[in-house]
Amino acid sequence: MIQSSQHDFAMERRLRKLDPELHRRFTDAVFGLQHVLSNYKLLFPAYTDHSELHSLNVINFCNQLIGPQIDRMSKDEIYSLLLGCYFHDTGMGISKNDFELFSKEIDFGDYFETHEKDDYPRIIRDFHNEFSGRFIRKYAEFFEIPSEEHLWAIIEISRGHRKTSLMDVRQYPLSLEMPDGGTVCLPYLAALIRLADEIDVSAARNSALIYDSDSYNGIDFKRHNAIRDLLIEPEEFILLVRTTEEDVKESVRNVTAKMQKVLDDCRQAVLARTPFVITQERVSIRFSD
């Protein structure tokens, strides 16, 4: 269960207050994305949730991580982060035609030295942030993204939820200038989505409607089902875990170590490059039977 707090819908409310037109563009885009975000199930029916429900979780976590700093965020930062959260997993459900088109533009490095070139689902899964970026650019007009600057921000925030270097000043400039003279602090926004995406690990991400223990009894789903909740405290994240199985406990510890690494990286980028802060310093576990 996701915590309710005073920061619920903080970005959405502030954007509507600061710029009703940008808020309208955001809500219209969300309406258009609802079907798109469910397409991942065609390729990954047994995968953790990447639908609009996951996007809502990520936004909820961002709101909590931002906290009172929301008053320092511009309308362009809020709009770009909100759409980045909704777009970040669109690459998981692209069509075969878009896959072939976007693949011509993506630098796969030495990936195919150790992976099959015709493993379509694996390639999408491993590079879905890059496919998401291409999807956003191709369909920007349909989603009424108002300028090239907003498009750049949304793409880089979306791509930034995994793998990219938050210390890269070209991809993530401190103050990306917007058409009306405002700026967007890309390293902070990319760090927020990366961290929020990483901590969406509880059972709420795999509800009883999609969790079938007979079909999906792998350790990943057992772990998700065991993590009953994630609490966000001012100085730490706390995983509330209910299990008696030692292999599941070990899997939780491994995930916690990965979360800590992402938290450390995001904190470092925000502290070194931005005027914002991420106050949480550690990830803790509370086991119960």
PDB file of C-alpha atoms in Angstrom:
ATOM      1  CA  MET A   1       0.000   0.000   0.000  1.00  0.00           C
ATOM      2  CA  ILE A   2       1.326   3.439  -0.925  1.00  0.00           C
ATOM      3  CA  GLN A   3       1.412   5.889   1.931  1.00  0.00           C
ATOM      4  CA  SER A   4      -0.995   8.792   2.006  1.00  0.00           C
ATOM      5  CA  SER A   5       0.585  12.086   2.978  1.00  0.00           C
ATOM      6  CA  GLN A   6       0.236  15.834   2.822  1.00  0.00           C
ATOM      7  CA  HIS A   7       2.191  15.728  -0.433  1.00  0.00           C
ATOM      8  CA  ASP A   8      -0.358  13.628  -2.373  1.00  0.00           C
ATOM      9  CA  PHE A   9      -0.936  15.149  -5.856  1.00  0.00           C
ATOM     10  CA  ALA A  10       1.362  18.051  -4.943  1.00  0.00           C
ATOM     11  CA  MET A  11       2.821  18.416  -8.443  1.00  0.00           C
ATOM     12  CA  GLU A  12      -0.544  18.070 -10.117  1.00  0.00           C
ATOM     13  CA  ARG A  13      -2.132  20.715  -7.890  1.00  0.00           C
ATOM     14  CA  ARG A  14       0.756  23.146  -8.246  1.00  0.00           C
ATOM     15  CA  LEU A  15       0.902  22.799 -12.031  1.00  0.00           C
ATOM     16  CA  ARG A  16      -2.823  23.531 -12.317  1.00  0.00           C
ATOM     17  CA  LYS A  17      -2.309  26.645 -10.189  1.00  0.00           C
ATOM     18  CA  LEU A  18       0.803  27.888 -12.018  1.00  0.00           C
ATOM     19  CA  ASP A  19      -0.273  27.164 -15.590  1.00  0.00           C
ATOM     20  CA  PRO A  20      -3.742  25.754 -16.376  1.00  0.00           C
ATOM     21  CA  GLU A  21      -2.822  25.306 -20.051  1.00  0.00           C
ATOM     22  CA  LEU A  22       0.231  23.138 -19.287  1.00  0.00           C
ATOM     23  CA  HIS A  23      -1.922  21.200 -16.827  1.00  0.00           C
ATOM     24  CA  ARG A  24      -4.489  20.599 -19.582  1.00  0.00           C
ATOM     25  CA  ARG A  25      -1.787  19.356 -21.929  1.00  0.00           C
ATOM     26  CA  PHE A  26      -0.574  17.005 -19.211  1.00  0.00           C
ATOM     27  CA  THR A  27      -4.035  15.556 -18.468  1.00  0.00           C
ATOM     28  CA  ASP A  28      -4.819  15.133 -22.182  1.00  0.00           C
ATOM     29  CA  ALA A  29      -1.513  13.308 -22.693  1.00  0.00           C
ATOM     30  CA  VAL A  30      -2.258  10.991 -19.768  1.00  0.00           C
ATOM     31  CA  PHE A  31      -5.619  10.113 -21.319  1.00  0.00           C
ATOM     32  CA  GLY A  32      -3.877   9.199 -24.571  1.00  0.00           C
ATOM     33  CA  LEU A  33      -1.204   7.151 -22.808  1.00  0.00           C
ATOM     34  CA  GLN A  34      -3.480   4.866 -20.798  1.00  0.00           C
ATOM     35  CA  HIS A  35      -3.828   2.285 -23.574  1.00  0.00           C
ATOM     36  CA  VAL A  36      -0.202   2.634 -24.687  1.00  0.00           C
ATOM     37  CA  LEU A  37       1.120   1.826 -21.212  1.00  0.00           C
ATOM     38  CA  SER A  38      -0.746  -1.488 -21.121  1.00  0.00           C
ATOM     39  CA  ASN A  39       0.840  -2.735 -24.348  1.00  0.00           C
ATOM     40  CA  TYR A  40       3.860  -4.107 -22.468  1.00  0.00           C
ATOM     41  CA  LYS A  41       1.660  -7.070 -21.410  1.00  0.00           C
ATOM     42  CA  LEU A  42       1.675  -8.349 -24.994  1.00  0.00           C
ATOM     43  CA  LEU A  43       5.424  -8.996 -24.748  1.00  0.00           C
ATOM     44  CA  PHE A  44       5.830  -9.411 -20.987  1.00  0.00           C
ATOM     45  CA  PRO A  45       2.686 -11.050 -19.547  1.00  0.00           C
ATOM     46  CA  ALA A  46       4.637 -12.393 -16.530  1.00  0.00           C
ATOM     47  CA  TYR A  47       6.609  -9.217 -15.848  1.00  0.00           C
ATOM     48  CA  THR A  48       6.171  -6.771 -12.974  1.00  0.00           C
ATOM     49  CA  ASP A  49       3.649  -4.025 -13.586  1.00  0.00           C
ATOM     50  CA  HIS A  50       4.686  -1.289 -16.034  1.00  0.00           C
ATOM     51  CA  SER A  51       1.211   0.132 -16.670  1.00  0.00           C
ATOM     52  CA  GLU A  52      -0.238   3.511 -15.768  1.00  0.00           C
ATOM     53  CA  LEU A  53      -0.580   2.200 -12.194  1.00  0.00           C
ATOM     54  CA  HIS A  54       3.212   2.000 -11.954  1.00  0.00           C
ATOM     55  CA  SER A  55       3.468   5.516 -13.401  1.00  0.00           C
ATOM     56  CA  LEU A  56       1.091   6.745 -10.696  1.00  0.00           C
ATOM     57  CA  ASN A  57       3.226   5.049  -8.054  1.00  0.00           C
ATOM     58  CA  VAL A  58       6.344   6.752  -9.414  1.00  0.00           C
ATOM     59  CA  ILE A  59       4.616  10.147  -9.361  1.00  0.00           C
ATOM     60  CA  ASN A  60       3.397   9.517  -5.819  1.00  0.00           C
ATOM     61  CA  PHE A  61       6.924   8.696  -4.686  1.00  0.00           C
ATOM     62  CA  CYS A  62       8.296  11.773  -6.474  1.00  0.00           C
ATOM     63  CA  ASN A  63       5.783  13.956  -4.646  1.00  0.00           C
ATOM     64  CA  GLN A  64       6.945  12.531  -1.323  1.00  0.00           C
ATOM     65  CA  LEU A  65      10.647  12.857  -2.189  1.00  0.00           C
ATOM     66  CA  ILE A  66      10.168  16.481  -3.257  1.00  0.00           C
ATOM     67  CA  GLY A  67       8.178  17.422  -0.163  1.00  0.00           C
ATOM     68  CA  PRO A  68       8.267  21.164   0.646  1.00  0.00           C
ATOM     69  CA  GLN A  69      10.717  21.757  -2.205  1.00  0.00           C
ATOM     70  CA  ILE A  70       7.670  21.806  -4.502  1.00  0.00           C
ATOM     71  CA  ASP A  71       7.433  25.567  -3.867  1.00  0.00           C
ATOM     72  CA  ARG A  72      10.836  26.014  -5.552  1.00  0.00           C
ATOM     73  CA  MET A  73       9.929  24.071  -8.681  1.00  0.00           C
ATOM     74  CA  SER A  74       8.864  25.850 -11.858  1.00  0.00           C
ATOM     75  CA  LYS A  75       5.822  24.983 -13.920  1.00  0.00           C
ATOM     76  CA  ASP A  76       8.109  23.614 -16.646  1.00  0.00           C
ATOM     77  CA  GLU A  77       9.940  21.357 -14.178  1.00  0.00           C
ATOM     78  CA  ILE A  78       6.679  19.976 -12.840  1.00  0.00           C
ATOM     79  CA  TYR A  79       5.136  19.444 -16.279  1.00  0.00           C
ATOM     80  CA  SER A  80       8.287  17.763 -17.605  1.00  0.00           C
ATOM     81  CA  LEU A  81       8.674  15.482 -14.591  1.00  0.00           C
ATOM     82  CA  LEU A  82       5.016  14.457 -14.583  1.00  0.00           C
ATOM     83  CA  LEU A  83       5.111  13.511 -18.254  1.00  0.00           C
ATOM     84  CA  GLY A  84       8.529  11.888 -17.863  1.00  0.00           C
ATOM     85  CA  CYS A  85       6.995   9.644 -15.203  1.00  0.00           C
ATOM     86  CA  TYR A  86       4.144   8.666 -17.492  1.00  0.00           C
ATOM     87  CA  PHE A  87       6.335   8.140 -20.566  1.00  0.00           C
ATOM     88  CA  HIS A  88       9.307   6.381 -18.961  1.00  0.00           C
ATOM     89  CA  ASP A  89       8.152   2.806 -19.666  1.00  0.00           C
ATOM     90  CA  THR A  90       6.424   3.353 -23.022  1.00  0.00           C
ATOM     91  CA  GLY A  91       9.421   1.658 -24.642  1.00  0.00           C
ATOM     92  CA  MET A  92       8.304  -1.641 -23.098  1.00  0.00           C
ATOM     93  CA  GLY A  93       5.257  -1.815 -25.351  1.00  0.00           C
ATOM     94  CA  ILE A  94       6.315  -0.418 -28.721  1.00  0.00           C
ATOM     95  CA  SER A  95       5.150  -1.967 -31.976  1.00  0.00           C
ATOM     96  CA  LYS A  96       7.411  -4.140 -34.120  1.00  0.00           C
ATOM     97  CA  ASN A  97       7.553  -1.356 -36.727  1.00  0.00           C
ATOM     98  CA  ASP A  98       8.674   1.183 -34.129  1.00  0.00           C
ATOM     99  CA  PHE A  99      11.172  -1.317 -32.746  1.00  0.00           C
ATOM    100  CA  GLU A 100      12.796  -1.672 -36.155  1.00  0.00           C
ATOM    101  CA  LEU A 101      12.735   2.089 -36.770  1.00  0.00           C
ATOM    102  CA  PHE A 102      14.106   3.079 -33.356  1.00  0.00           C
ATOM    103  CA  SER A 103      16.765   0.350 -33.389  1.00  0.00           C
ATOM    104  CA  LYS A 104      18.482   2.168 -36.260  1.00  0.00           C
ATOM    105  CA  GLU A 105      18.971   5.194 -33.981  1.00  0.00           C
ATOM    106  CA  ILE A 106      20.114   3.459 -30.767  1.00  0.00           C
ATOM    107  CA  ASP A 107      23.755   2.797 -29.911  1.00  0.00           C
ATOM    108  CA  PHE A 108      23.795  -0.788 -28.653  1.00  0.00           C
ATOM    109  CA  GLY A 109      27.552  -0.787 -28.113  1.00  0.00           C
ATOM    110  CA  ASP A 110      28.921  -4.335 -27.852  1.00  0.00           C
ATOM    111  CA  TYR A 111      25.580  -5.722 -26.673  1.00  0.00           C
ATOM    112  CA  PHE A 112      25.193  -8.114 -29.607  1.00  0.00           C
ATOM    113  CA  GLU A 113      28.537  -9.740 -28.956  1.00  0.00           C
ATOM    114  CA  THR A 114      26.837 -11.600 -26.120  1.00  0.00           C
ATOM    115  CA  HIS A 115      23.125 -11.358 -27.031  1.00  0.00           C
ATOM    116  CA  GLU A 116      21.023 -12.607 -29.935  1.00  0.00           C
ATOM    117  CA  LYS A 117      20.045  -9.982 -32.506  1.00  0.00           C
ATOM    118  CA  ASP A 118      16.601 -11.505 -32.990  1.00  0.00           C
ATOM    119  CA  ASP A 119      15.668 -11.675 -29.289  1.00  0.00           C
ATOM    120  CA  TYR A 120      13.123  -8.889 -29.670  1.00  0.00           C
ATOM    121  CA  PRO A 121      11.684  -8.964 -26.103  1.00  0.00           C
ATOM    122  CA  ARG A 122      15.117  -9.126 -24.423  1.00  0.00           C
ATOM    123  CA  ILE A 123      16.442  -6.194 -26.452  1.00  0.00           C
ATOM    124  CA  ILE A 124      13.385  -4.114 -25.587  1.00  0.00           C
ATOM    125  CA  ARG A 125      13.647  -4.956 -21.896  1.00  0.00           C
ATOM    126  CA  ASP A 126      17.371  -4.129 -21.730  1.00  0.00           C
ATOM    127  CA  PHE A 127      17.075  -0.854 -23.670  1.00  0.00           C
ATOM    128  CA  HIS A 128      13.511   0.188 -22.942  1.00  0.00           C
ATOM    129  CA  ASN A 129      14.541   3.618 -21.639  1.00  0.00           C
ATOM    130  CA  GLU A 130      16.137   4.345 -25.025  1.00  0.00           C
ATOM    131  CA  PHE A 131      13.079   3.070 -26.881  1.00  0.00           C
ATOM    132  CA  SER A 132      10.925   5.259 -24.625  1.00  0.00           C
ATOM    133  CA  GLY A 133      12.969   8.301 -25.633  1.00  0.00           C
ATOM    134  CA  ARG A 134      12.451   7.587 -29.332  1.00  0.00           C
ATOM    135  CA  PHE A 135       8.747   6.940 -28.772  1.00  0.00           C
ATOM    136  CA  ILE A 136       8.331  10.332 -27.089  1.00  0.00           C
ATOM    137  CA  ARG A 137      10.063  12.144 -29.941  1.00  0.00           C
ATOM    138  CA  LYS A 138       8.088  10.390 -32.670  1.00  0.00           C
ATOM    139  CA  TYR A 139       4.701  11.071 -31.072  1.00  0.00           C
ATOM    140  CA  ALA A 140       5.422  14.468 -29.482  1.00  0.00           C
ATOM    141  CA  GLU A 141       2.946  16.303 -31.696  1.00  0.00           C
ATOM    142  CA  PHE A 142       0.138  13.873 -30.882  1.00  0.00           C
ATOM    143  CA  PHE A 143       0.733  14.423 -27.149  1.00  0.00           C
ATOM    144  CA  GLU A 144       0.856  18.227 -27.633  1.00  0.00           C
ATOM    145  CA  ILE A 145       4.301  18.743 -26.145  1.00  0.00           C
ATOM    146  CA  PRO A 146       4.581  22.525 -26.512  1.00  0.00           C
ATOM    147  CA  SER A 147       8.230  23.080 -27.496  1.00  0.00           C
ATOM    148  CA  GLU A 148      11.499  21.425 -28.465  1.00  0.00           C
ATOM    149  CA  GLU A 149      12.879  22.407 -25.061  1.00  0.00           C
ATOM    150  CA  HIS A 150      10.050  20.657 -23.221  1.00  0.00           C
ATOM    151  CA  LEU A 151      10.515  17.647 -25.505  1.00  0.00           C
ATOM    152  CA  TRP A 152      14.229  17.470 -24.698  1.00  0.00           C
ATOM    153  CA  ALA A 153      13.504  17.670 -20.968  1.00  0.00           C
ATOM    154  CA  ILE A 154      10.815  14.962 -21.030  1.00  0.00           C
ATOM    155  CA  ILE A 155      12.983  12.622 -23.103  1.00  0.00           C
ATOM    156  CA  GLU A 156      16.046  12.993 -20.881  1.00  0.00           C
ATOM    157  CA  ILE A 157      14.019  12.611 -17.687  1.00  0.00           C
ATOM    158  CA  SER A 158      12.384   9.486 -19.097  1.00  0.00           C
ATOM    159  CA  ARG A 159      15.698   8.034 -20.280  1.00  0.00           C
ATOM    160  CA  GLY A 160      17.205   8.924 -16.925  1.00  0.00           C
ATOM    161  CA  HIS A 161      15.164   6.399 -14.970  1.00  0.00           C
ATOM    162  CA  ARG A 162      17.961   3.898 -15.613  1.00  0.00           C
ATOM    163  CA  LYS A 163      21.538   3.557 -16.908  1.00  0.00           C
ATOM    164  CA  THR A 164      22.284   7.123 -18.051  1.00  0.00           C
ATOM    165  CA  SER A 165      24.897   9.215 -16.239  1.00  0.00           C
ATOM    166  CA  LEU A 166      23.278  11.882 -14.079  1.00  0.00           C
ATOM    167  CA  MET A 167      26.643  13.654 -13.979  1.00  0.00           C
ATOM    168  CA  ASP A 168      26.593  14.224 -17.766  1.00  0.00           C
ATOM    169  CA  VAL A 169      26.287  18.008 -18.148  1.00  0.00           C
ATOM    170  CA  ARG A 170      25.268  17.743 -21.796  1.00  0.00           C
ATOM    171  CA  GLN A 171      22.322  15.425 -21.252  1.00  0.00           C
ATOM    172  CA  TYR A 172      21.456  16.851 -17.845  1.00  0.00           C
ATOM    173  CA  PRO A 173      22.289  20.559 -17.721  1.00  0.00           C
ATOM    174  CA  LEU A 174      21.664  22.343 -14.443  1.00  0.00           C
ATOM    175  CA  SER A 175      19.455  25.006 -16.024  1.00  0.00           C
ATOM    176  CA  LEU A 176      17.848  24.053 -19.330  1.00  0.00           C
ATOM    177  CA  GLU A 177      16.297  27.259 -20.671  1.00  0.00           C
ATOM    178  CA  MET A 178      12.627  27.201 -21.611  1.00  0.00           C
ATOM    179  CA  PRO A 179      10.902  29.377 -24.254  1.00  0.00           C
ATOM    180  CA  ASP A 180       9.342  31.746 -21.702  1.00  0.00           C
ATOM    181  CA  GLY A 181      12.626  32.351 -19.884  1.00  0.00           C
ATOM    182  CA  GLY A 182      12.204  29.757 -17.146  1.00  0.00           C
ATOM    183  CA  THR A 183      14.611  26.892 -16.522  1.00  0.00           C
ATOM    184  CA  VAL A 184      14.489  23.171 -15.798  1.00  0.00           C
ATOM    185  CA  CYS A 185      16.965  21.468 -13.444  1.00  0.00           C
ATOM    186  CA  LEU A 186      17.396  18.186 -15.292  1.00  0.00           C
ATOM    187  CA  PRO A 187      19.811  16.376 -12.921  1.00  0.00           C
ATOM    188  CA  TYR A 188      17.352  16.732 -10.047  1.00  0.00           C
ATOM    189  CA  LEU A 189      14.344  15.602 -12.059  1.00  0.00           C
ATOM    190  CA  ALA A 190      16.177  12.610 -13.547  1.00  0.00           C
ATOM    191  CA  ALA A 191      17.435  11.618 -10.076  1.00  0.00           C
ATOM    192  CA  LEU A 192      13.873  11.790  -8.732  1.00  0.00           C
ATOM    193  CA  ILE A 193      12.406   9.501 -11.383  1.00  0.00           C
ATOM    194  CA  ARG A 194      15.292   7.048 -11.080  1.00  0.00           C
ATOM    195  CA  LEU A 195      14.917   6.780  -7.335  1.00  0.00           C
ATOM    196  CA  ALA A 196      11.108   6.696  -7.404  1.00  0.00           C
ATOM    197  CA  ASP A 197      11.170   3.936 -10.024  1.00  0.00           C
ATOM    198  CA  GLU A 198      13.680   1.934  -7.994  1.00  0.00           C
ATOM    199  CA  ILE A 199      11.658   1.993  -4.773  1.00  0.00           C
ATOM    200  CA  ASP A 200       8.416   0.806  -6.390  1.00  0.00           C
ATOM    201  CA  VAL A 201       8.997  -2.767  -5.226  1.00  0.00           C
ATOM    202  CA  SER A 202       6.129  -3.638  -2.899  1.00  0.00           C
ATOM    203  CA  ALA A 203       3.258  -6.073  -3.348  1.00  0.00           C
ATOM    204  CA  ALA A 204       1.067  -3.161  -4.444  1.00  0.00           C
ATOM    205  CA  ARG A 205       2.878  -3.274  -7.795  1.00  0.00           C
ATOM    206  CA  ASN A 206       1.551  -6.790  -8.418  1.00  0.00           C
ATOM    207  CA  SER A 207      -2.014  -6.852  -7.209  1.00  0.00           C
ATOM    208  CA  ALA A 208      -4.067  -9.995  -6.741  1.00  0.00           C
ATOM    209  CA  LEU A 209      -5.618  -9.311 -10.131  1.00  0.00           C
ATOM    210  CA  ILE A 210      -2.333  -9.997 -11.935  1.00  0.00           C
ATOM    211  CA  TYR A 211      -0.479 -12.116  -9.404  1.00  0.00           C
ATOM    212  CA  ASP A 212      -1.048 -15.814 -10.090  1.00  0.00           C
ATOM    213  CA  SER A 213       1.061 -17.946  -7.759  1.00  0.00           C
ATOM    214  CA  ASP A 214       0.548 -21.023  -9.924  1.00  0.00           C
ATOM    215  CA  SER A 215       1.912 -19.344 -13.032  1.00  0.00           C
ATOM    216  CA  TYR A 216       4.315 -16.796 -11.555  1.00  0.00           C
ATOM    217  CA  ASN A 217       6.068 -18.524  -8.682  1.00  0.00           C
ATOM    218  CA  GLY A 218       9.594 -17.282  -9.400  1.00  0.00           C
ATOM    219  CA  ILE A 219      11.679 -15.631  -6.738  1.00  0.00           C
ATOM    220  CA  ASP A 220      11.035 -12.145  -8.133  1.00  0.00           C
ATOM    221  CA  PHE A 221       7.295 -12.438  -7.650  1.00  0.00           C
ATOM    222  CA  LYS A 222       7.719 -14.066  -4.244  1.00  0.00           C
ATOM    223  CA  ARG A 223       9.878 -11.128  -3.229  1.00  0.00           C
ATOM    224  CA  HIS A 224       7.381  -8.573  -4.507  1.00  0.00           C
ATOM    225  CA  ASN A 225       4.613 -10.355  -2.651  1.00  0.00           C
ATOM    226  CA  ALA A 226       6.683 -10.459   0.553  1.00  0.00           C
ATOM    227  CA  ILE A 227       7.442  -6.722   0.515  1.00  0.00           C
ATOM    228  CA  ARG A 228       4.155  -5.549   1.945  1.00  0.00           C
ATOM    229  CA  ASP A 229       4.920  -1.846   2.007  1.00  0.00           C
ATOM    230  CA  LEU A 230       7.609   0.781   1.693  1.00  0.00           C
ATOM    231  CA  LEU A 231       7.682   3.643   4.183  1.00  0.00           C
ATOM    232  CA  ILE A 232       9.320   6.933   3.282  1.00  0.00           C
ATOM    233  CA  GLU A 233      10.773   8.605   6.337  1.00  0.00           C
ATOM    234  CA  PRO A 234      12.810  11.844   6.339  1.00  0.00           C
ATOM    235  CA  GLU A 235      16.120   9.983   6.637  1.00  0.00           C
ATOM    236  CA  GLU A 236      15.407   6.498   5.273  1.00  0.00           C
ATOM    237  CA  PHE A 237      13.267   4.123   3.254  1.00  0.00           C
ATOM    238  CA  ILE A 238      11.916   1.173   5.235  1.00  0.00           C
ATOM    239  CA  LEU A 239      10.842  -2.059   3.554  1.00  0.00           C
ATOM    240  CA  LEU A 240       8.196  -3.940   5.542  1.00  0.00           C
ATOM    241  CA  VAL A 241       8.706  -7.591   4.637  1.00  0.00           C
ATOM    242  CA  ARG A 242       6.569 -10.579   5.617  1.00  0.00           C
ATOM    243  CA  THR A 243       8.113 -13.976   4.881  1.00  0.00           C
ATOM    244  CA  THR A 244       9.588 -17.046   6.536  1.00  0.00           C
ATOM    245  CA  GLU A 245      11.461 -18.258   3.434  1.00  0.00           C
ATOM    246  CA  GLU A 246      15.211 -17.740   3.631  1.00  0.00           C
ATOM    247  CA  ASP A 247      15.660 -17.511  -0.136  1.00  0.00           C
ATOM    248  CA  VAL A 248      13.084 -14.712  -0.274  1.00  0.00           C
ATOM    249  CA  LYS A 249      14.804 -12.890   2.582  1.00  0.00           C
ATOM    250  CA  GLU A 250      18.098 -13.119   0.715  1.00  0.00           C
ATOM    251  CA  SER A 251      16.450 -11.799  -2.440  1.00  0.00           C
ATOM    252  CA  VAL A 252      15.058  -8.862  -0.449  1.00  0.00           C
ATOM    253  CA  ARG A 253      18.530  -8.125   0.939  1.00  0.00           C
ATOM    254  CA  ASN A 254      19.961  -8.148  -2.598  1.00  0.00           C
ATOM    255  CA  VAL A 255      17.287  -5.749  -3.832  1.00  0.00           C
ATOM    256  CA  THR A 256      17.874  -3.531  -0.813  1.00  0.00           C
ATOM    257  CA  ALA A 257      21.586  -3.331  -1.631  1.00  0.00           C
ATOM    258  CA  LYS A 258      20.722  -2.306  -5.200  1.00  0.00           C
ATOM    259  CA  MET A 259      18.281   0.313  -3.924  1.00  0.00           C
ATOM    260  CA  GLN A 260      20.973   1.687  -1.638  1.00  0.00           C
ATOM    261  CA  LYS A 261      23.363   2.001  -4.575  1.00  0.00           C
ATOM    262  CA  VAL A 262      20.767   3.904  -6.614  1.00  0.00           C
ATOM    263  CA  LEU A 263      19.977   6.118  -3.620  1.00  0.00           C
ATOM    264  CA  ASP A 264      23.678   6.891  -3.119  1.00  0.00           C
ATOM    265  CA  ASP A 265      24.148   7.740  -6.806  1.00  0.00           C
ATOM    266  CA  CYS A 266      21.074   9.973  -6.927  1.00  0.00           C
ATOM    267  CA  ARG A 267      22.008  11.769  -3.711  1.00  0.00           C
ATOM    268  CA  GLN A 268      25.510  12.376  -5.027  1.00  0.00           C
ATOM    269  CA  ALA A 269      24.255  13.837  -8.317  1.00  0.00           C
ATOM    270  CA  VAL A 270      21.702  16.083  -6.612  1.00  0.00           C
ATOM    271  CA  LEU A 271      24.125  17.278  -3.932  1.00  0.00           C
ATOM    272  CA  ALA A 272      26.979  17.914  -6.367  1.00  0.00           C
ATOM    273  CA  ARG A 273      25.011  19.500  -9.194  1.00  0.00           C
ATOM    274  CA  THR A 274      21.779  21.094  -7.943  1.00  0.00           C
ATOM    275  CA  PRO A 275      20.357  23.394  -5.235  1.00  0.00           C
ATOM    276  CA  PHE A 276      17.888  20.665  -4.232  1.00  0.00           C
ATOM    277  CA  VAL A 277      18.282  17.823  -1.727  1.00  0.00           C
ATOM    278  CA  ILE A 278      17.282  14.196  -1.266  1.00  0.00           C
ATOM    279  CA  THR A 279      17.090  13.791   2.493  1.00  0.00           C
ATOM    280  CA  GLN A 280      16.929   9.986   2.692  1.00  0.00           C
ATOM    281  CA  GLU A 281      20.324   8.376   3.349  1.00  0.00           C
ATOM    282  CA  ARG A 282      19.672   4.656   3.751  1.00  0.00           C
ATOM    283  CA  VAL A 283      17.377   1.726   2.982  1.00  0.00           C
ATOM    284  CA  SER A 284      16.327  -0.473   5.911  1.00  0.00           C
ATOM    285  CA  ILE A 285      14.374  -3.749   6.219  1.00  0.00           C
ATOM    286  CA  ARG A 286      11.875  -4.801   8.868  1.00  0.00           C
ATOM    287  CA  PHE A 287      11.177  -8.540   8.652  1.00  0.00           C
ATOM    288  CA  SER A 288       8.084 -10.165  10.177  1.00  0.00           C
ATOM    289  CA  ASP A 289       6.553 -13.638   9.931  1.00  0.00           C
TER     290      ASP A 289
END
